PDB file of C-alpha atoms and ligand atoms in Angstrom:
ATOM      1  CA  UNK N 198      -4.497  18.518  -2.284  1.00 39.00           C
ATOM      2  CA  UNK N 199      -2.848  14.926  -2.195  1.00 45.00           C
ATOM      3  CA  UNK N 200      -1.177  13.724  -5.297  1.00 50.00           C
ATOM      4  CA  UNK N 201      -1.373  10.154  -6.409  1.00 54.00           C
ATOM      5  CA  UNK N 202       2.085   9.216  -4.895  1.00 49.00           C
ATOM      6  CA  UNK N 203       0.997  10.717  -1.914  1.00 48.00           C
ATOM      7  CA  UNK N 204      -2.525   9.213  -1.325  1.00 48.00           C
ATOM      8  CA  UNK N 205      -0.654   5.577  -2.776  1.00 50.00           C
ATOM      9  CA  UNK N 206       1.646   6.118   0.051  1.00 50.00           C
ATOM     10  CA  UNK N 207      -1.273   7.087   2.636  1.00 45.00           C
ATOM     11  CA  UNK N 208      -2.983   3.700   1.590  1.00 45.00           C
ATOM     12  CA  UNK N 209       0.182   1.410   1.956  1.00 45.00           C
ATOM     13  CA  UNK N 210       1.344   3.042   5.369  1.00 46.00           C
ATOM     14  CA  UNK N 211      -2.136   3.805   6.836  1.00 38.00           C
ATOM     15  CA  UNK N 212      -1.789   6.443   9.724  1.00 34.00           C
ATOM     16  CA  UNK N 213      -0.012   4.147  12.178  1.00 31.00           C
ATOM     17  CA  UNK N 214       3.247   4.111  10.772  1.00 36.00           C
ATOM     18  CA  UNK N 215       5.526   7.304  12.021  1.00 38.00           C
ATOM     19  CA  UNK N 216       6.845   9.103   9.457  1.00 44.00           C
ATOM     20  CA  UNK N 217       9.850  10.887   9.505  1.00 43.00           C
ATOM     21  CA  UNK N 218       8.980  14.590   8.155  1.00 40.00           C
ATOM     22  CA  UNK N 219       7.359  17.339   9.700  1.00 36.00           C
ATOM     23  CA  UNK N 220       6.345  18.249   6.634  1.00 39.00           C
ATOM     24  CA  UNK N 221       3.626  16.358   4.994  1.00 38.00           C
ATOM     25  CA  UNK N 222       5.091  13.490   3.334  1.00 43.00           C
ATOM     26  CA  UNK N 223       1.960  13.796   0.839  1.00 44.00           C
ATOM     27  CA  UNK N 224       2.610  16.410  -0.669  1.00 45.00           C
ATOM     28  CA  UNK N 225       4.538  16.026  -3.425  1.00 47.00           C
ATOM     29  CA  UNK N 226       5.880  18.998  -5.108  1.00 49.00           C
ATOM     30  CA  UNK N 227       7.268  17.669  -7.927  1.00 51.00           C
ATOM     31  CA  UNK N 228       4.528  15.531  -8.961  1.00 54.00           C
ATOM     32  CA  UNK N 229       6.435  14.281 -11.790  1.00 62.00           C
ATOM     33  CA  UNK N 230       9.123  12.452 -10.253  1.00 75.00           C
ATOM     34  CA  UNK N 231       9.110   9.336  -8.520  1.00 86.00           C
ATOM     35  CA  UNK N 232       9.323   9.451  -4.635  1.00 89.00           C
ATOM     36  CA  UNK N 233      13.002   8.150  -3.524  1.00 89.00           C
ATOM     37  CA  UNK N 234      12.241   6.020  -0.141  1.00 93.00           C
ATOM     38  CA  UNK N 235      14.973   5.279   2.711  1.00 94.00           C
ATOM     39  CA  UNK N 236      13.137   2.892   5.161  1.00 97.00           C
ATOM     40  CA  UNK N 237      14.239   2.977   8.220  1.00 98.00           C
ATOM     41  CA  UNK N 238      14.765  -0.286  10.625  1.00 98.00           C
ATOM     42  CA  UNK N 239      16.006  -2.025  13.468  1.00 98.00           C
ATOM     43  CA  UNK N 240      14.991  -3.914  16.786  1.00 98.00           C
ATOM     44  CA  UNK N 241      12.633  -2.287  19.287  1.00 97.00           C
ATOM     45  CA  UNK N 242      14.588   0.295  21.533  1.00 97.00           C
ATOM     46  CA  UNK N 243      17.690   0.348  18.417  1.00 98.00           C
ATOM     47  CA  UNK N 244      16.880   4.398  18.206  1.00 98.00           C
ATOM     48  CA  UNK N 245      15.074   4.164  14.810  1.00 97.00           C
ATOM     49  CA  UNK N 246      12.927   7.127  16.869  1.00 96.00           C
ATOM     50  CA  UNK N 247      15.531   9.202  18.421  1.00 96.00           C
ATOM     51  CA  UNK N 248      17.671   9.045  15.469  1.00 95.00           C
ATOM     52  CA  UNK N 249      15.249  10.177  13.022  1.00 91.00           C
ATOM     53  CA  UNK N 250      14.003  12.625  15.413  1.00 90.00           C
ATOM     54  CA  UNK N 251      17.907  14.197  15.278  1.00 92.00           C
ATOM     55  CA  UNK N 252      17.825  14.462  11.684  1.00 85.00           C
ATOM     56  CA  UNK N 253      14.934  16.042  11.175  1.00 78.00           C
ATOM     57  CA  UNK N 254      16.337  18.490  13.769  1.00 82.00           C
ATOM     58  CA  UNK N 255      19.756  19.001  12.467  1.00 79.00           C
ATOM     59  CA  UNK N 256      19.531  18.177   9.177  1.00 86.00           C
ATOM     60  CA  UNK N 257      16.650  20.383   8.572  1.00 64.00           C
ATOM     61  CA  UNK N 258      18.286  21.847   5.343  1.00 66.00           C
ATOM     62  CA  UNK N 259      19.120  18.587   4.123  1.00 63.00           C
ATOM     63  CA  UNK N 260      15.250  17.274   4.506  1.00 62.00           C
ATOM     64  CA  UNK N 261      14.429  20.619   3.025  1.00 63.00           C
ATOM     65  CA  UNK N 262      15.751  19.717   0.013  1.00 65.00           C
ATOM     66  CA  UNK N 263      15.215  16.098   0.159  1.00 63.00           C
ATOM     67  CA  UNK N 264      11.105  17.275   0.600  1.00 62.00           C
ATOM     68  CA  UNK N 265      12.075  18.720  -2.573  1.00 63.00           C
ATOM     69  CA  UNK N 266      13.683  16.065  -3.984  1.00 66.00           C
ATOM     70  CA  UNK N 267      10.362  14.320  -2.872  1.00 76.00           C
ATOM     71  CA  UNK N 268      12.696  12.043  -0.938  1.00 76.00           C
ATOM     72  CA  UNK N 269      10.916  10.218   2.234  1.00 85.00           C
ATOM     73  CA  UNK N 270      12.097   8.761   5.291  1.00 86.00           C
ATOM     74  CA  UNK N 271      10.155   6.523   6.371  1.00 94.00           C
ATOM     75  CA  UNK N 272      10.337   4.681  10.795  1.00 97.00           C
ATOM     76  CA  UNK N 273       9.745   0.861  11.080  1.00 97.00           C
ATOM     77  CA  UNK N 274       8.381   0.018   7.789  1.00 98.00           C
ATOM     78  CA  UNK N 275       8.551  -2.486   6.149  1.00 98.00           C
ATOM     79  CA  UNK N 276       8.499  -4.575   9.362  1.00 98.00           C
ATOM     80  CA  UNK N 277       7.011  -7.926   7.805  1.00 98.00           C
ATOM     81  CA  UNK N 278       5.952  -9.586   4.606  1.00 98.00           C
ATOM     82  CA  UNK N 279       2.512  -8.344   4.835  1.00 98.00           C
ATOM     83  CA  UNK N 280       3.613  -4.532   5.047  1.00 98.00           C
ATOM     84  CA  UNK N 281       6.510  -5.656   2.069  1.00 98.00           C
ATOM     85  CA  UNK N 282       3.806  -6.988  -0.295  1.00 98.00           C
ATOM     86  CA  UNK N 283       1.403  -4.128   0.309  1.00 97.00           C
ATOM     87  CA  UNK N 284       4.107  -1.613  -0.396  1.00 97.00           C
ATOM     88  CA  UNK N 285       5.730  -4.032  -3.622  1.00 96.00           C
ATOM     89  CA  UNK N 286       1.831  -4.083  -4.843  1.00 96.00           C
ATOM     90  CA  UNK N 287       0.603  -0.777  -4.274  1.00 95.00           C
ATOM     91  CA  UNK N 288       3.882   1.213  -4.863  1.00 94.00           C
ATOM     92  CA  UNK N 289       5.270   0.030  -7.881  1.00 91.00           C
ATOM     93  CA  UNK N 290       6.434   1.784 -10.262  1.00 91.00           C
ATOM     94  CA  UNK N 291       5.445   5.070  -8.275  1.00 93.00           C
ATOM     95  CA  UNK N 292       8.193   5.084  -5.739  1.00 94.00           C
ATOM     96  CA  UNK N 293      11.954   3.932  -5.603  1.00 93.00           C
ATOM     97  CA  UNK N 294      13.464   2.517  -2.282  1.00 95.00           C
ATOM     98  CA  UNK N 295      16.820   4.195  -1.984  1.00 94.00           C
ATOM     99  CA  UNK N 296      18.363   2.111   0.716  1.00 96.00           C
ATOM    100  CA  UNK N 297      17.652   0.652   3.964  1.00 98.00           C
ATOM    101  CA  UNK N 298      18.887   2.384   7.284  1.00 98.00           C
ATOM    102  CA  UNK N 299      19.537  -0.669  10.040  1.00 98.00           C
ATOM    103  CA  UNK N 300      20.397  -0.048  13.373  1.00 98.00           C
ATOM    104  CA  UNK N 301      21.770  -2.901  14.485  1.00 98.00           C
ATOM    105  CA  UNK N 302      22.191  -3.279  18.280  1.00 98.00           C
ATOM    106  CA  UNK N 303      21.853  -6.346  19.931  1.00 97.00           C
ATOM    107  CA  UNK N 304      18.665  -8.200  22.446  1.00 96.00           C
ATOM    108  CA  UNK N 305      19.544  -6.900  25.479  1.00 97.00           C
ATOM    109  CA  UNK N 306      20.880  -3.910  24.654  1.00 98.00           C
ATOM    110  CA  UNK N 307      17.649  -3.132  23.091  1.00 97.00           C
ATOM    111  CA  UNK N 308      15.363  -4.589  25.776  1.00 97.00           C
ATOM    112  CA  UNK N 309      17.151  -2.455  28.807  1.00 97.00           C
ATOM    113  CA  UNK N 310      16.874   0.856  26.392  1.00 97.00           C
ATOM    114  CA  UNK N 311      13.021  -0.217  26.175  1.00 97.00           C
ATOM    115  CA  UNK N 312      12.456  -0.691  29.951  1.00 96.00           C
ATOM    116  CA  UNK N 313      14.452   2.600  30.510  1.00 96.00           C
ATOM    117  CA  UNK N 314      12.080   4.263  27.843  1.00 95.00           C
ATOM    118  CA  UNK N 315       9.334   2.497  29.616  1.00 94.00           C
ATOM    119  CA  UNK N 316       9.639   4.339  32.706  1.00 93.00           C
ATOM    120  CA  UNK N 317       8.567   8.050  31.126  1.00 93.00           C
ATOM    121  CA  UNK N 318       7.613   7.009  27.922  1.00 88.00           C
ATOM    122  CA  UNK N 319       3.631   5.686  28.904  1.00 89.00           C
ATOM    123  CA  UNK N 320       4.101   2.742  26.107  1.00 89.00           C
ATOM    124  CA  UNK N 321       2.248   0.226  27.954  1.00 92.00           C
ATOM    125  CA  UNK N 322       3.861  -2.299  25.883  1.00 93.00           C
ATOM    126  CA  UNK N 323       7.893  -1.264  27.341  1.00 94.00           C
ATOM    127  CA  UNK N 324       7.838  -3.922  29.740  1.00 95.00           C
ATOM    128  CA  UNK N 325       9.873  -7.502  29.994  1.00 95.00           C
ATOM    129  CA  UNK N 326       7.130  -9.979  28.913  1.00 96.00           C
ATOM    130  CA  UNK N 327       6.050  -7.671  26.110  1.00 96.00           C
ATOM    131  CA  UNK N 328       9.310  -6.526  24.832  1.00 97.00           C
ATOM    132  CA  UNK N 329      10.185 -10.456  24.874  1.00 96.00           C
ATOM    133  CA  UNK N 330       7.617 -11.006  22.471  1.00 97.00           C
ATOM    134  CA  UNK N 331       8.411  -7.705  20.126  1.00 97.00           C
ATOM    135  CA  UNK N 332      12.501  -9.053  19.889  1.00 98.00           C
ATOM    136  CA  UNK N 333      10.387 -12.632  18.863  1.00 98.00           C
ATOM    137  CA  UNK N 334       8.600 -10.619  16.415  1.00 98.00           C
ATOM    138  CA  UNK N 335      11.407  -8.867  14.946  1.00 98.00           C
ATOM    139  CA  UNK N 336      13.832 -12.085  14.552  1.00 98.00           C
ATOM    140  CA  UNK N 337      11.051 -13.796  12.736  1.00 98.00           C
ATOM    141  CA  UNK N 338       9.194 -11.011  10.445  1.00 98.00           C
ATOM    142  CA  UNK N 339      11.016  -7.990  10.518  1.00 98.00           C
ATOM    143  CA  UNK N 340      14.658  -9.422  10.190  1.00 98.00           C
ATOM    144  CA  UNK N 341      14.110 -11.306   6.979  1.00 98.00           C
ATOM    145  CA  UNK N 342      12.810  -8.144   5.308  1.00 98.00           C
ATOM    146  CA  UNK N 343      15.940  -6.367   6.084  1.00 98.00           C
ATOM    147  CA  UNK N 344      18.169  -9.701   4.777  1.00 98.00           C
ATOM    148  CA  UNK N 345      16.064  -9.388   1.748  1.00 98.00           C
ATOM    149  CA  UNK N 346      16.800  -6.054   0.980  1.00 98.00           C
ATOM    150  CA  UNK N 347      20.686  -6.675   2.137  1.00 98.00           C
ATOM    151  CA  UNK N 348      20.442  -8.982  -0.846  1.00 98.00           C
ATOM    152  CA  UNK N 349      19.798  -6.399  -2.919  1.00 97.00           C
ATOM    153  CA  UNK N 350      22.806  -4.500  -1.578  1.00 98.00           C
ATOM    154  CA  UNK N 351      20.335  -2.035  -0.371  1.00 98.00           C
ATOM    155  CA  UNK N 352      21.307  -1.906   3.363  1.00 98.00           C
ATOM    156  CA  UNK N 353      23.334   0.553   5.294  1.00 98.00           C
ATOM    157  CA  UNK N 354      23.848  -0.651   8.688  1.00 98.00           C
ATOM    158  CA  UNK N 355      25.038   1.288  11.419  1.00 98.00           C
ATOM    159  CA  UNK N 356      26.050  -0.178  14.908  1.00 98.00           C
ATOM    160  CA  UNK N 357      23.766   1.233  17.226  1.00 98.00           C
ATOM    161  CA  UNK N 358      24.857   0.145  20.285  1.00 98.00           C
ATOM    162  CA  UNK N 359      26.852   3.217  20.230  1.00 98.00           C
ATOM    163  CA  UNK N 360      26.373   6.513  21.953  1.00 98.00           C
ATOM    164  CA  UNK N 361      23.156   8.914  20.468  1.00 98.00           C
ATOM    165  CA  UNK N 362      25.862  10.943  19.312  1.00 98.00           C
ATOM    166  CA  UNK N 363      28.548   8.303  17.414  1.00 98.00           C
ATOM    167  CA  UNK N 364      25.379   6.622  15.418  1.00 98.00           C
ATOM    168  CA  UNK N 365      24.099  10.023  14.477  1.00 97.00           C
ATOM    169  CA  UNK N 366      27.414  11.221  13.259  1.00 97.00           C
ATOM    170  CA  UNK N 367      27.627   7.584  11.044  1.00 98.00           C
ATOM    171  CA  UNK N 368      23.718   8.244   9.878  1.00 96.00           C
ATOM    172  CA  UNK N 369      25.302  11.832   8.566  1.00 94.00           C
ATOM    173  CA  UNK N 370      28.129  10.064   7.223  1.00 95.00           C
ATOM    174  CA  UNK N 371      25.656   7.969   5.049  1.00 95.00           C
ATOM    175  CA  UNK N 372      23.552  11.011   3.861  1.00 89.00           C
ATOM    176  CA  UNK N 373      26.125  12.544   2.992  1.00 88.00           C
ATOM    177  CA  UNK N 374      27.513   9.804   0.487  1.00 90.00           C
ATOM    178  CA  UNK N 375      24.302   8.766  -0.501  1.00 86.00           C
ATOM    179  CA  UNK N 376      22.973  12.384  -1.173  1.00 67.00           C
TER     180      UNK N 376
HETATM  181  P1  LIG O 252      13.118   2.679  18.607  1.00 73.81           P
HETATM  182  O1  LIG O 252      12.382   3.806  17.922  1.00 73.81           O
HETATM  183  O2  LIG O 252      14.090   2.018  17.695  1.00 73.81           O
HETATM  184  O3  LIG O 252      12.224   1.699  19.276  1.00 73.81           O
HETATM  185  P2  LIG O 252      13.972   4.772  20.453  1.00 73.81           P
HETATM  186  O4  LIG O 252      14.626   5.773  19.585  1.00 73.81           O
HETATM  187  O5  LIG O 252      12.626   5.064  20.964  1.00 73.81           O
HETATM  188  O6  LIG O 252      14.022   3.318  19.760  1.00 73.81           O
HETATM  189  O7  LIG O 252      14.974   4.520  21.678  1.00 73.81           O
HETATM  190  C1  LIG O 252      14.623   3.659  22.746  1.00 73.81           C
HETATM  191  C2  LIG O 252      15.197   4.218  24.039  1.00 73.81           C
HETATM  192  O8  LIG O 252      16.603   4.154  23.999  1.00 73.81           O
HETATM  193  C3  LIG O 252      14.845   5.675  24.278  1.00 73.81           C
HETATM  194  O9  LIG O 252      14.600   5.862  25.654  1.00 73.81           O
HETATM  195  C4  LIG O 252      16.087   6.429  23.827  1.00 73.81           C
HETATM  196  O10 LIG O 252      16.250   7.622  24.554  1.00 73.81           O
HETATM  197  C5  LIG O 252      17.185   5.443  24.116  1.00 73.81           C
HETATM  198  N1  LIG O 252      18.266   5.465  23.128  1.00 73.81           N
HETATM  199  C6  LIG O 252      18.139   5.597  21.797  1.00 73.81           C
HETATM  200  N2  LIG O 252      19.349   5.545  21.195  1.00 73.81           N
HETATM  201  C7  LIG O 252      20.264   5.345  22.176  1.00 73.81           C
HETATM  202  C8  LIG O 252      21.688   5.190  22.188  1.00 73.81           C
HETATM  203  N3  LIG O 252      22.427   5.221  21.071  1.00 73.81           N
HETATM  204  N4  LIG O 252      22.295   4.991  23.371  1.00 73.81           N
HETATM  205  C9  LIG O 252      21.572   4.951  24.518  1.00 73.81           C
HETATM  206  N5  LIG O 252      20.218   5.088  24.584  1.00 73.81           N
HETATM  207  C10 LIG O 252      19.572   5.289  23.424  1.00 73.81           C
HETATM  208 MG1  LIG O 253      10.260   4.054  17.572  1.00 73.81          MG
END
């Protein structure tokens, strides 16, 4: 049985979006408090995917009792003004955004990481001309959202050209202070 936070959130992220829980992020056990939201962004190929892939792994404890917490992680959303509005219209007042989680990592870094993906992954869309247009696509609509909520002293950026292992230990450093 959804709850109304969860079915609001079904509505605002439709099915596309990845979300990072294996459990279901709809249901809500404690239907009486407000969802706490940490949305999760960054360039294509930044390791928004492998990272939160990680902490579901090895922070399994932790995202036990964030589930219970009814605390949601949330990959690549909001990555415009379009997915922004839908979630400031449709979600407020029923969920809280606890901070953004930016891997920053630079163009190229991010392109070669994609092409590299590209060769096992099967994403038709990890090749050069694409992945020129997706870097477009993030400087112009996804970047601003993250400014916006920088603004708001809501962003925790993490430099993700690093090794898999250095950002995950700084992503653990920032659960851990942020509870
Ligand atoms: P995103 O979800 O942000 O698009 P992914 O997590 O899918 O990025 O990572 C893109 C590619 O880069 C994958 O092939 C992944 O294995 C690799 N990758 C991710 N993080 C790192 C890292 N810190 N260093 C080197 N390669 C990485
Ligand atoms: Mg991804």
């Amino acid at each position: 049985m959804l709850s109304r936070c969860g079915r609001r959130l079904l509505q605002v992220l439709g099915l596309s979006f990845p979300l990072l829980t294996r459990r279901p992020l709809i249901l809500c056990p404690h239907r009486l408090m407000k969802p706490l939201v940490v949305f999760v962004l960054g360039g294509p190929g930044a390791g928004k995917g492998t990272q939160c892939t990680r902490i579901v792994e090895e922070m399994d404890q932790t995202m036990a009792t964030n589930a219970q917490k009814n605390k949601f992680l949330i990959d690549g959303f909001p990555r415009n003004q379009d997915n922004l509005q839908g979630w400031n219209k449709t979600m407020d007042g029923e969920a809280d955004v606890a901070f953004v989680l930016f891997f920053d990592c630079n163009n190229e870094i991010c392109v070669e990481r994609c092409l590299e993906r590209g060769k096992s992954s099967g994403r038709s869309d990890d090749n050069r001309e694409s992945l020129e247009k997706r870097i477009q696509t993030y400087l112009q609509s996804t970047k601003p959202i993250i400014d916006l909520y920088e603004e708001m002293g809501k962003v925790k950026k993490i430099d993700a050209s690093k090794s898999v292992d250095e950002v995950f230990d700084e992503v653990v450093k920032i659960f851990d202070k942020e509870g």
